[in-house]
Structures are given as structure tokens and as C-alpha cells.
C-alpha positions as CSV (number, residue, x, y, z in Angstrom):
1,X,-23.7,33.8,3.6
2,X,-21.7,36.3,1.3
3,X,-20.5,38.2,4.3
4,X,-19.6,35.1,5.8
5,X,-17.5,34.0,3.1
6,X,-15.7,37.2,2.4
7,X,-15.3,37.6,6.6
8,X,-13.7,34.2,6.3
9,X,-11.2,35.0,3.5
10,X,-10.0,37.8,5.2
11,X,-9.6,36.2,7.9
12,X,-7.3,33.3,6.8
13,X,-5.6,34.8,3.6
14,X,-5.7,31.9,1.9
15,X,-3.1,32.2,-2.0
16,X,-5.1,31.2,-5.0
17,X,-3.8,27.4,-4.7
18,X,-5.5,27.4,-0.4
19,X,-8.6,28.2,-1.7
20,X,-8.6,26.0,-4.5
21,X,-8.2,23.3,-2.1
22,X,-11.1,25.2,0.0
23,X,-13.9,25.2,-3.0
24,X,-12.9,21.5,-3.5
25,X,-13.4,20.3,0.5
26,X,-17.3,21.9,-0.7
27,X,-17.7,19.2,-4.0
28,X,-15.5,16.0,-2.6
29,X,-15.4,14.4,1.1
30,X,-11.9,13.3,0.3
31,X,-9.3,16.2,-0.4
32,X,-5.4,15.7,-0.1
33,X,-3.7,19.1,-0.4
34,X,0.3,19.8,-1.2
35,X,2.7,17.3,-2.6
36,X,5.6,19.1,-2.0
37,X,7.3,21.2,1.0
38,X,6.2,24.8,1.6
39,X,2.9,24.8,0.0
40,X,1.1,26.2,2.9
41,X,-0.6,22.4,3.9
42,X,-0.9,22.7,7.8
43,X,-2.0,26.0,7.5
44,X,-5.1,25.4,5.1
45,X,-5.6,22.1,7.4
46,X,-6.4,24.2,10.6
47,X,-8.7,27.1,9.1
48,X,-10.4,24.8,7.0
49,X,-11.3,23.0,10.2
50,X,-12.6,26.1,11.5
51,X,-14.2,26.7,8.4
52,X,-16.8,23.3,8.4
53,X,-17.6,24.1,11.7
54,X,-19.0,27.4,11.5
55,X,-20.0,26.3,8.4
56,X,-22.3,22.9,9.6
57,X,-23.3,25.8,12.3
58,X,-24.7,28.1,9.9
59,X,-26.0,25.4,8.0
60,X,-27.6,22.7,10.4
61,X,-27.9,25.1,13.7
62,X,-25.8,22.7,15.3
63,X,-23.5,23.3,18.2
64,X,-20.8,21.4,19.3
65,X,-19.4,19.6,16.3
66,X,-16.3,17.9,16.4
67,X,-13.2,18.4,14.2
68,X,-10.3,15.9,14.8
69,X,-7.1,17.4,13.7
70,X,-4.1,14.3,13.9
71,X,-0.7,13.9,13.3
72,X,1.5,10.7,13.5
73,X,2.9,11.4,17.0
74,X,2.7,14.6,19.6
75,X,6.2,15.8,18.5
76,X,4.8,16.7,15.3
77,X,1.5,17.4,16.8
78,X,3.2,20.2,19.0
79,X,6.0,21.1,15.7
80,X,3.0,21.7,13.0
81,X,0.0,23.3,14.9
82,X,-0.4,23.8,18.7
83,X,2.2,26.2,18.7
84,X,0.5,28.0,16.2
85,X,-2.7,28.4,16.8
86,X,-1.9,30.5,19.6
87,X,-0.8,33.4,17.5
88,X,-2.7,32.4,14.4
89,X,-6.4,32.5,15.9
90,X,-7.9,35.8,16.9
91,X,-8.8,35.9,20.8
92,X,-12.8,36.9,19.5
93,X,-12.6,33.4,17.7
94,X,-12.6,31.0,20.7
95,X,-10.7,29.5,23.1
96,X,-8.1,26.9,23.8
97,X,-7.9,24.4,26.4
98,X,-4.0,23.7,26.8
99,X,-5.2,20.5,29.3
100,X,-7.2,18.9,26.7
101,X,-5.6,20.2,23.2
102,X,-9.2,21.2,22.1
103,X,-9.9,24.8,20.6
104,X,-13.4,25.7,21.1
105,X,-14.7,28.0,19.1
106,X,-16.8,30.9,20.2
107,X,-20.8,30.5,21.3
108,X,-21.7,32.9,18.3
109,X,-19.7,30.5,15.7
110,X,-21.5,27.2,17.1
111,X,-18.8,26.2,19.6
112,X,-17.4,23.9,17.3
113,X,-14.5,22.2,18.8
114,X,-11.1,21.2,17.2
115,X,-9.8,18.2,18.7
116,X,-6.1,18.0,18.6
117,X,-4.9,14.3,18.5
118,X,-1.9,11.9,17.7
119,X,-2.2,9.0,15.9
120,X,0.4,6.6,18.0
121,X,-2.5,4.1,19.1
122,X,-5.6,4.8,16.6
123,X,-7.7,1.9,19.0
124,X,-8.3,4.6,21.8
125,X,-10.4,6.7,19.5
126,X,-12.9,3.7,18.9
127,X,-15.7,5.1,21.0
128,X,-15.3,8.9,19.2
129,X,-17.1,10.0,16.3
130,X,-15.6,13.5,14.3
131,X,-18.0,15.3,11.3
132,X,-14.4,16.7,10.1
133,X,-11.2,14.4,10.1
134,X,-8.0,16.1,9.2
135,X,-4.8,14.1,8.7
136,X,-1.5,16.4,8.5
137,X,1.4,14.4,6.3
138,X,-1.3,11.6,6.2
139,X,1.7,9.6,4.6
140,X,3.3,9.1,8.0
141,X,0.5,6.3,8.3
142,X,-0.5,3.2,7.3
143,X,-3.9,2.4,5.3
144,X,-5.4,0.3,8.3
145,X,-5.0,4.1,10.5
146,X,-7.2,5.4,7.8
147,X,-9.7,3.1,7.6
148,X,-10.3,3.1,10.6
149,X,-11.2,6.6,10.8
150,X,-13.4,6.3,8.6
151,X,-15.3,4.4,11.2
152,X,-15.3,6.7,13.5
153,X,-16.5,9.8,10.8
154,X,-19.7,10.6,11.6
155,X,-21.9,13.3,13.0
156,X,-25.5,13.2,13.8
157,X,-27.8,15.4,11.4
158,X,-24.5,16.0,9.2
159,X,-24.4,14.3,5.8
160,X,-21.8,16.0,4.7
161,X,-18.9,15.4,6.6
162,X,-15.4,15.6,5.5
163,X,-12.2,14.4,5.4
164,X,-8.8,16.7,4.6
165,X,-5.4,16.1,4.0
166,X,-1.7,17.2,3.6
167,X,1.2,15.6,3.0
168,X,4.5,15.4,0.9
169,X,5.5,13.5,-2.1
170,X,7.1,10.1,-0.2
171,X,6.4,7.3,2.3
172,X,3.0,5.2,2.8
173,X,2.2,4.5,-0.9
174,X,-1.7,3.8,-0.9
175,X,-2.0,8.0,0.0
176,X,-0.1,8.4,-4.0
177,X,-2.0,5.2,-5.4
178,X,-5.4,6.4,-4.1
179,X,-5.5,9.7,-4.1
180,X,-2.9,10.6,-7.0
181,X,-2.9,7.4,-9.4
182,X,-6.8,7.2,-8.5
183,X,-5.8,2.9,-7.9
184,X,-8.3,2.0,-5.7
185,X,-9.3,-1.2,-3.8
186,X,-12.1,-3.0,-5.8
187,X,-14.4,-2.4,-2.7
188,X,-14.2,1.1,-2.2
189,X,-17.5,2.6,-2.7
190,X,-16.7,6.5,-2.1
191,X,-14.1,6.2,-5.1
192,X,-15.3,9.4,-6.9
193,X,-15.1,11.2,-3.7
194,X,-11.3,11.3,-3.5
195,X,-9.8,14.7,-4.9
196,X,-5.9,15.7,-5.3
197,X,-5.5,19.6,-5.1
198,X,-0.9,19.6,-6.2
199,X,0.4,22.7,-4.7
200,X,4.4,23.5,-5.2
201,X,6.2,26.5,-2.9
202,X,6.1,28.5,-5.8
203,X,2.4,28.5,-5.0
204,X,3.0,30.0,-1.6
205,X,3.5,33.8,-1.8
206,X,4.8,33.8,1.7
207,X,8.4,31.9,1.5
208,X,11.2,34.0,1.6
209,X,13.6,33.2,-2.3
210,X,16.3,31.7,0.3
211,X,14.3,28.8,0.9
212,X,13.5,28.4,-2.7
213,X,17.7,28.3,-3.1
214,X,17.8,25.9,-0.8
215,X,15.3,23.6,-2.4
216,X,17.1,23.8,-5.7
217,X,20.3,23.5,-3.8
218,X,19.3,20.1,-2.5
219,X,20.2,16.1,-4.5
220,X,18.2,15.5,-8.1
221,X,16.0,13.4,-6.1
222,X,14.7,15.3,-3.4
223,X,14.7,18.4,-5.7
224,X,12.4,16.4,-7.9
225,X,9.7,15.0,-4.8
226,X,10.2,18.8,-2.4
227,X,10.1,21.6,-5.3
228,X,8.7,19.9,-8.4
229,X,6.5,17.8,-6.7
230,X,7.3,14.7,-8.5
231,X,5.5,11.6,-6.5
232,X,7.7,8.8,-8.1
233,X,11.4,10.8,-7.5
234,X,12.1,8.2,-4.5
235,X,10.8,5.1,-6.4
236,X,14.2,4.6,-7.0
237,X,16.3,5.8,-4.7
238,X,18.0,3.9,-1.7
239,X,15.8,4.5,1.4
240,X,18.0,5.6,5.1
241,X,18.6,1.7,5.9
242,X,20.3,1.3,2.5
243,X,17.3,-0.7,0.9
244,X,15.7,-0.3,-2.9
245,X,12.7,-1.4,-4.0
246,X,12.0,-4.9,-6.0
247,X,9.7,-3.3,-8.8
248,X,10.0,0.4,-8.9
249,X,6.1,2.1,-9.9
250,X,7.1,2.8,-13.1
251,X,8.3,-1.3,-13.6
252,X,4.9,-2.3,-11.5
253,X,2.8,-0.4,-14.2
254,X,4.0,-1.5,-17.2
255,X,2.8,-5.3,-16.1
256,X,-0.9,-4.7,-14.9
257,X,-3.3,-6.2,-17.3
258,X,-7.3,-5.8,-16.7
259,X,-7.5,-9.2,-18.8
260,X,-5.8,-11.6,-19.5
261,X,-6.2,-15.8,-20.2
262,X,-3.9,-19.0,-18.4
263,X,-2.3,-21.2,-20.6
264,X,0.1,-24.1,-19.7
265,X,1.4,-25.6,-16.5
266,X,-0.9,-23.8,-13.7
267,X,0.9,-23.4,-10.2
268,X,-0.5,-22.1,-7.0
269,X,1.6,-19.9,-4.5
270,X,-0.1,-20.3,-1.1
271,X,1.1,-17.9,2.2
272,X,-0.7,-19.1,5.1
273,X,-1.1,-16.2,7.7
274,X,-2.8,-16.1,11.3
275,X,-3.0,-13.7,14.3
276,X,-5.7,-11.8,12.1
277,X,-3.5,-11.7,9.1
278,X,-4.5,-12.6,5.9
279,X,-3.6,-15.3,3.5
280,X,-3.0,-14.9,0.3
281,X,-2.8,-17.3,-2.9
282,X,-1.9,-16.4,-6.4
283,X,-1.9,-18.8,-9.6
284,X,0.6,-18.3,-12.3
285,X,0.7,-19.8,-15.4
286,X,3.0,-19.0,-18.8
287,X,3.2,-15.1,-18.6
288,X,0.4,-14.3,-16.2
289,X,-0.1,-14.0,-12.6
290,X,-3.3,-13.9,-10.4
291,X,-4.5,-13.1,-7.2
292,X,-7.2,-15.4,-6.7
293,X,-7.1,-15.4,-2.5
294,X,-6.6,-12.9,-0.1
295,X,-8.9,-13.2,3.2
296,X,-8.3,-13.2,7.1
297,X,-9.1,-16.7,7.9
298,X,-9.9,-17.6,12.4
299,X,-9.2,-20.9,11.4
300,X,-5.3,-21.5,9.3
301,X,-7.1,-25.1,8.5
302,X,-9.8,-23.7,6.8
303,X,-7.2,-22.2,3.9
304,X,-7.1,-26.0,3.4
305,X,-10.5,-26.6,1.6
306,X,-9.8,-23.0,0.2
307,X,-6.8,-24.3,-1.0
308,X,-8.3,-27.8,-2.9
309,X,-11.7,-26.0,-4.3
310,X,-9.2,-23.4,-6.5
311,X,-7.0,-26.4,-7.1
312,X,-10.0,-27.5,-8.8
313,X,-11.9,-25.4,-10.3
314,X,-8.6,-23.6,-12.0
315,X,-7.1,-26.7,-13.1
316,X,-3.5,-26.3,-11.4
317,X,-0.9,-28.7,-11.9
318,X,1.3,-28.2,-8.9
319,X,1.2,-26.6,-5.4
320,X,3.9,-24.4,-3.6
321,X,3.4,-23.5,-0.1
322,X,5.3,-21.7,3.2
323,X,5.3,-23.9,5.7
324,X,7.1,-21.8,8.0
325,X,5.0,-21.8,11.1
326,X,0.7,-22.2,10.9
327,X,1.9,-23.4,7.3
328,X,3.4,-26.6,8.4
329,X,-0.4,-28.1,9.2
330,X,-1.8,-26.6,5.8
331,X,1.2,-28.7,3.9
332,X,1.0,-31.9,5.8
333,X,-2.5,-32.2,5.6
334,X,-2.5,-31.7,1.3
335,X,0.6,-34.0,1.6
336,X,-1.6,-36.6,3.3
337,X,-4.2,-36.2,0.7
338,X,-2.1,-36.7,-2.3
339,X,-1.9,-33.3,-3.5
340,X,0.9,-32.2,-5.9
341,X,2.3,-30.1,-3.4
342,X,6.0,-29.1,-1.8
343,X,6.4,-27.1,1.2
344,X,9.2,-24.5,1.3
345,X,10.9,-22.0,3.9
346,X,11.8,-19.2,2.8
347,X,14.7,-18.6,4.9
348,X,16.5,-21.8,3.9
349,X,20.1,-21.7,1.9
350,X,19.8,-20.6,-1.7
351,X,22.8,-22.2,-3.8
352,X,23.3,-19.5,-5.5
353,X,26.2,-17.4,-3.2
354,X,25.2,-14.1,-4.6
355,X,21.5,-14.6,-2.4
356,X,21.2,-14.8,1.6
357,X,18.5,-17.1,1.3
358,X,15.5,-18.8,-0.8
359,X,13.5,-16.1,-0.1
360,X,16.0,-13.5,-2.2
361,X,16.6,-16.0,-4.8
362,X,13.3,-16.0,-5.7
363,X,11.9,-12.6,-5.2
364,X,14.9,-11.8,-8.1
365,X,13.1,-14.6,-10.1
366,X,9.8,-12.6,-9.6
367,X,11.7,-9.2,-10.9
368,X,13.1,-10.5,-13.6
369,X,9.9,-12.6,-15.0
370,X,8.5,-9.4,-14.5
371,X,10.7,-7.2,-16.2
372,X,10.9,-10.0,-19.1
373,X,7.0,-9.8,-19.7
374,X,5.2,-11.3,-17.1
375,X,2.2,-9.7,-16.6
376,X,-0.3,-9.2,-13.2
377,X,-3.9,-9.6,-13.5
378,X,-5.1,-5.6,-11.9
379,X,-6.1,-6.4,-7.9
380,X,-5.2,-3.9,-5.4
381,X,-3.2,-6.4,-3.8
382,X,0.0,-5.9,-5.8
383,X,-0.3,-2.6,-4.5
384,X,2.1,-4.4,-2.0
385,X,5.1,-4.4,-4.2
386,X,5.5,-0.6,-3.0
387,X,6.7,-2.4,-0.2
388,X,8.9,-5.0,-0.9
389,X,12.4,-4.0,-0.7
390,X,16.4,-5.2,-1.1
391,X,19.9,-4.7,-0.3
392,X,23.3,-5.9,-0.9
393,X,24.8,-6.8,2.4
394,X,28.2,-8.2,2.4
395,X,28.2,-9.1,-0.9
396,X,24.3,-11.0,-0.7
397,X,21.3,-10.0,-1.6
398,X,18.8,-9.4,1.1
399,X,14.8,-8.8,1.0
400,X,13.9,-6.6,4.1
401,X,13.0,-8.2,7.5
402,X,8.8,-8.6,7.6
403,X,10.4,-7.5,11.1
404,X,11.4,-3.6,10.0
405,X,7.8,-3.3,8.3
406,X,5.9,-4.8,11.4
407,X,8.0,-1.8,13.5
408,X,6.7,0.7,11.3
409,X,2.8,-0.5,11.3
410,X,3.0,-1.9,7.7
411,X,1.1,-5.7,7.2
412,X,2.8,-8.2,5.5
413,X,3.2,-8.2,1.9
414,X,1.4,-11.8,1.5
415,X,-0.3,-11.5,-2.1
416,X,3.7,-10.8,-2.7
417,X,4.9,-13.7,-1.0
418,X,2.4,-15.9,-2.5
419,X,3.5,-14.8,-6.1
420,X,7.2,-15.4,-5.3
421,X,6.8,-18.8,-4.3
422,X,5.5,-19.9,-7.5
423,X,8.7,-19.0,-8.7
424,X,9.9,-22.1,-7.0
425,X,8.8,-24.5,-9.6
426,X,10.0,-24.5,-13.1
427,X,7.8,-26.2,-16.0
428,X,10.1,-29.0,-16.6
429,X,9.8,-30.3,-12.7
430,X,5.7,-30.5,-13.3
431,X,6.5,-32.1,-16.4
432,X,9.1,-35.1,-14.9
433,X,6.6,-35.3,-11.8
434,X,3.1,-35.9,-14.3
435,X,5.1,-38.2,-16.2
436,X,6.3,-39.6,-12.7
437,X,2.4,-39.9,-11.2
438,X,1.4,-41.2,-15.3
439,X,3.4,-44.6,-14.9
440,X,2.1,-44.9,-11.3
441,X,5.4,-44.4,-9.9
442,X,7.8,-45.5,-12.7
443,X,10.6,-43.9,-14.5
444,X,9.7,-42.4,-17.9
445,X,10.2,-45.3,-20.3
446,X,10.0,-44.1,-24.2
447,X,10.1,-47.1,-26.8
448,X,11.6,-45.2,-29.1
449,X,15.1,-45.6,-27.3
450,X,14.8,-49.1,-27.2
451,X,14.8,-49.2,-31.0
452,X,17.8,-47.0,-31.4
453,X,19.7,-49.0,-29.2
454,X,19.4,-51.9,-31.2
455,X,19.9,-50.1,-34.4
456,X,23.4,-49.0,-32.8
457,X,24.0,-52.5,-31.8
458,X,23.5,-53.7,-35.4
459,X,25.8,-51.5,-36.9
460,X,28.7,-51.9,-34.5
461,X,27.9,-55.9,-35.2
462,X,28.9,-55.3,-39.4
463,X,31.4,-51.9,-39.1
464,X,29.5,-49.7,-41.1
């Protein structure tokens, strides 16, 4: 196995910061590799594929192990690796199939084959299974293309499949919260698994000092994410359509609280969803906000009971709801039932010029109750705020089009949503409405004024 190794390494040539990443694919499943430009990823992607399988060869005496190796799209496919492989592996090593994209390595290695595959319709890998999964700028996709992978990473007789990665420091932001920031979804099992190997260009022996000159050359920003390495640099920074985020990560971390108790007037935020979407519905009372809901749901109607059993068991005093579309049924029927409810639109006229809309009025609420103290109860579901963006247009303030993020494969921010629209009820409305329900109807009637009005009366009467 010694020879191996060394045979191996002299093979690839891998700089001190490659084989780091190497020696970690053997203790963690999970290993994300780079962080900034010129760091060597693609190339450590496709030898370490090569690597597991002669190594679950040597190992297992299995032949024909699959390796996926995917990009977003074949553009980059072609860009990153099939136009290197056919100068980078030896002709001794295997062959490749230009038909199928697959390299096949040679009989005396195991035949191992390295399937190379775009990501542009994940679904049409359903029925395939890999014992290596590499992703190359694993950024360029949303969380729903990695989990499903997952599903499809397994091998028979190989427990210890693996999973490799590369990207930069920008775009999809559960790669930087989960494999960087180590925030993780409260059902992920493989947690302790996931392992970040940083690598800068200065790691990479191999780039000519012009191309560090340029890099230093370039905007504070990108100088920060492409040579430093620096994963927040973009947080905030205007993105190509002119849009910023709503709670930059360093904001969004200052207000997560593992704890944390209600106190006075309780209001639900309740975003209905369907077409295998999922609702969402947060409480927020005084300083604190919580996700209590967030759940596909084949039935819009059922978020109805889900909807009454929270109203009860956490004691809320008011409901807010979008009853844009499948939420126009969930507010009539709590209407019908007497519920303390209103049903709002997000897309309706906010009086306030400076905003296009309610939905822009609010989501600044939601900032600046934020950035005043509120605080969020720790779910992975604020995650979402990563994602929640504005611009000024024309002299308004817009939130970016659910539209632009459905284009790009990105859900709906709904926990978000959900939060917002509890900003649509102040304390003082609950208050006058209570009062309202408490005289069955009835304005306020305090006896207290009645008395002063007399008192006033009886002085006027003698002048003094």
C-alpha cells in the first residue's frame, strides 16, 4: 500500500494544501476544498476521484465503481475538466469514452469509471447510484441538488463512500453556512462528517506572479472573497441586478439566540404555500421571534388546524396571514370561526411613497426591529435571510421578485415571509381590538372620564 501511495503522489503532484485536502477525504465523507480562485480545486477534484477508486479496488476487490464528477451546466463541464483530462491522465491509466463522458480506468486499477455529468436537471440521475460524488463550484447549486445526491450515494459493499467538493467564496449560502460556519439543519445526522480544507493561490506553487497582480489589482471586495479568501466580502455588496441584502451575515448573527422566553402581545405570521412548497409560521412576541412551523402540507386546508392548535397552545393574541392565492381559503375559514385574524397581500400599496409595496414596508420593519434588538430563536430556517434581497428603483424600495429566485432554483423564503408579516400588527391595534371583543362589541368606555367631565362642568358653572 506504501508503493501505492508514493506511485500516486508522483503521479498527481499534489502542493502541501492538495494533499491536505487528500488525508482529509480519508477521516471525513464531506470535504469542501478552496475558497478562493487559483487554489488548484478542479484539479484535486479529478485525481482524487481517481484516487477512491483504485483505492475501494485495492481495498474491497471491487471492479467497476462509479465516481460522478458534476458541474452546474456542460459549458463548465467542458471549461473545468473534459478538456483536461485528455492531457492530464497518462494513456497506461485508462481510457475515455468521448460518447459517454466516462473515463474508465484501466483493468489492473479496478476499472473504476468517472462519470462526467451536469447538474441542469438533477431528476434524471434518480435511478443512478455513485460510491464517490464530486461537485466542482458546488456553490453554483441549490441545497435541494445536494440532497438529493445524497440519495443517490451509494455503492454496494462500500461503507465508505465519499463526497468532495470545490468552490469559491460566494453564491448559494447553505455551502458557507454548512460547511464553513458548521450551521446545520437540526436533522442532519452526518454533521461531524462535514470538513473545510481553505486554500488561497498563494497555496498553489504553480500560478505565474502576474496572476497574483491581477488579483490584488482587482475592487476591495473581490480582492477580499478571490485572494484572501474572505467568505462574507459580498455580504454586502450590490449583486449584478443592483440588489443588497436585507440582513447582511454579520447583522443575522448578532440576533440568533439558543434560548429565549415570550412575553407580551403574541402574534402569529402564517405563509400558506402549495405545489410541494412549504408553509411556514413564526410567533413573535416583545423582542423575540420563532419559527414554530415549517412543513410541506398536500392539503393548504390542513395548515388550518395547524394553524388553531399553535394559536392555542402558545397563547397568541392576534393572527396575520397572506392570503394571496391557496391563502385566501386558510383566512376565510379562521375568519368564519372567529379567530382574531386579518388577511393581507403583500403586493398591495404601502402609504409610505418611499416603498413599492406592503411587502417592502414591512420587510424594512423586520430589519430595523432586528437591528434595534430583536432577536431570532436559532432554526435553520432563518438561514433564508441569505436570500432575501432589495433595491432602490426609481426612487422605491423593492424586495426581489420570488420570480428571479424561482429562475435560479432557489425555494421561497417562507419562514421569512412569515416573520415579516407579523410586522403588520403593532401592540396598540391588539390592545383597541381585546378591548373591542371585552365590551362584546362596544367602544371603550372608561368612568373615569365621566367624572372629569363633570368636574370641568362644575368649575366653568362658579369661574374658578
Amino acid at each position: 500500500m506504501e508503493s501505492e501511495a508514493i506511485k500516486f503522489s508522483e503521479l498527481t503532484k499534489f502542493f502541501p494544501k492538495q494533499q491536505e485536502a487528500l488525508e482529509a477525504s480519508k477521516r471525513f465523507k464531506f470535504v469542501l476544498f478552496g475558497g478562493s480562485v487559483g487554489s488548484g480545486k478542479s484539479y484535486w477534484i479529478r485525481w482524487t476521484c481517481v484516487y477512491w477508486l483504485m483505492k475501494y479496488y485495492a481495498k474491497y476487490g471491487i471492479k467497476g465503481v462509479r465516481a460522478g464528477l458534476f458541474c452546474e451546466d456542460y459549458p463548465s463541464l467542458n471549461d473545468r475538466h473534459l478538456t483536461k483530462i485528455k492531457y492530464e491522465f497518462p494513456d497506461w491509466l485508462g481510457e475515455y469514452n468521448q460518447a459517454k463522458k466516462e473515463f474508465t480506468l484501466a483493468p489492473e486499477y479496478g476499472g473504476g469509471i468517472i462519470a462526467f455529468r451536469n447538474l441542469d436537471e438533477p431528476a434524471k440521475y434518480l435511478s443512478v447510484e455513485f460510491a464517490v460524488i464530486a461537485i466542482d463550484e458546488v456553490n453554483r447549486n441549490p441545497k435541494n441538488t445536494f440532497d438529493f445526491l445524497r440519495s443517490r450515494h451509494r455503492w454496494p459493499g462500500i461503507k465508505d463512500t465519499k463526497f468532495i467538493a470545490g468552490c469559491n467564496p460566494l453564491g448559494e449560502a447553505w455551502v458557507k453556512n454548512m460547511w464553513v460556519k458548521r450551521i446545520f439543519p437540526p436533522d442532519e445526522q452526518e454533521q461531524y462528517e462535514f470538513v473545510f480544507v481553505p486554500a488561497l493561490p498563494t497555496d498553489n506553487p504553480h500560478l505565474p506572479s502576474e496572476y497574483y497582480k491581477s488579483l490584488e489589482s482587482l475592487p476591495e471586495v473581490q480582492r477580499k472573497a478571490y485572494l484572501e479568501g474572505n467568505w462574507d466580502a459580498f455580504d454586502e455588496e450590490m449583486d449584478d441586478k443592483g440588489y443588497l441584502r436585507l440582513v447582511n451575515d454579520r447583522e443575522l448573527q448578532m440576533c440568533f439566540t439558543s434560548n429565549g422566553e415570550h412575553s407580551g402581545y403574541r402574534i402569529l405570521g402564517v405563509d400558506p404555500a402549495a405545489g410541494g412548497d412549504e408553509s411556514a409560521i413564526v410567533l413573535k412576541s416583545g423582542n423575540l421571534q420563532e419559527i414554530l412551523f415549517k412543513q410541506k402540507l398536500r392539503d393548504t386546508m390542513a395548515l388550518v388546524g395547524v394553524v388553531m392548535e399553535l394559536y392555542r397552545d402558545y397563547k397568541a393574541d392576534y393572527i396575520v396571514i397572506d392570503k394571496t392565492g391557496v391563502g385566501q381559503g386558510v383566512y376565510d375559514r379562521l375568519k368564519e370561526m372567529d379567530y382574531p385574524v386579518r388577511g393581507v397581500s403583500f403586493g398591495e400599496k404601502s402609504e409610505d411613497d418611499q416603498y413599492q409595496n406592503l411587502k417592502a414596508e414591512w420587510h424594512f420593519r423586520q430589519r430595523r426591529w432586528l437591528l434595534s434588538g430583536g432577536r431570532l430563536k436559532q432554526h435553520h430556517g432563518w438561514n433564508e435571510f441569505e436570500i432575501v434581497k432589495y433595491k432602490n428603483k426609481d426612487g422605491k424600495i423593492i424586495i426581489q421578485p420570488k420570480e428571479d429566485l424561482f429562475r435560479e432554483g432557489i425555494p421561497s423564503p417562507n419562514c421569512v415571509d412569515a416573520a415579516v408579516l407579523t410586522m403588520a400588527i403593532e401592540d396598540s391595534m391588539i390592545k383597541s381590538n381585546k378591548v373591542f371583543k371585552a365590551n362584546r362589541g362596544r367602544g371603550f368606555y372608561d368612568k373615569t372620564e365621566e367624572f372629569w367631565e363633570q368636574d370641568i362642568k362644575t368649575i366653568e358653572r362658579y369661574g374658578s
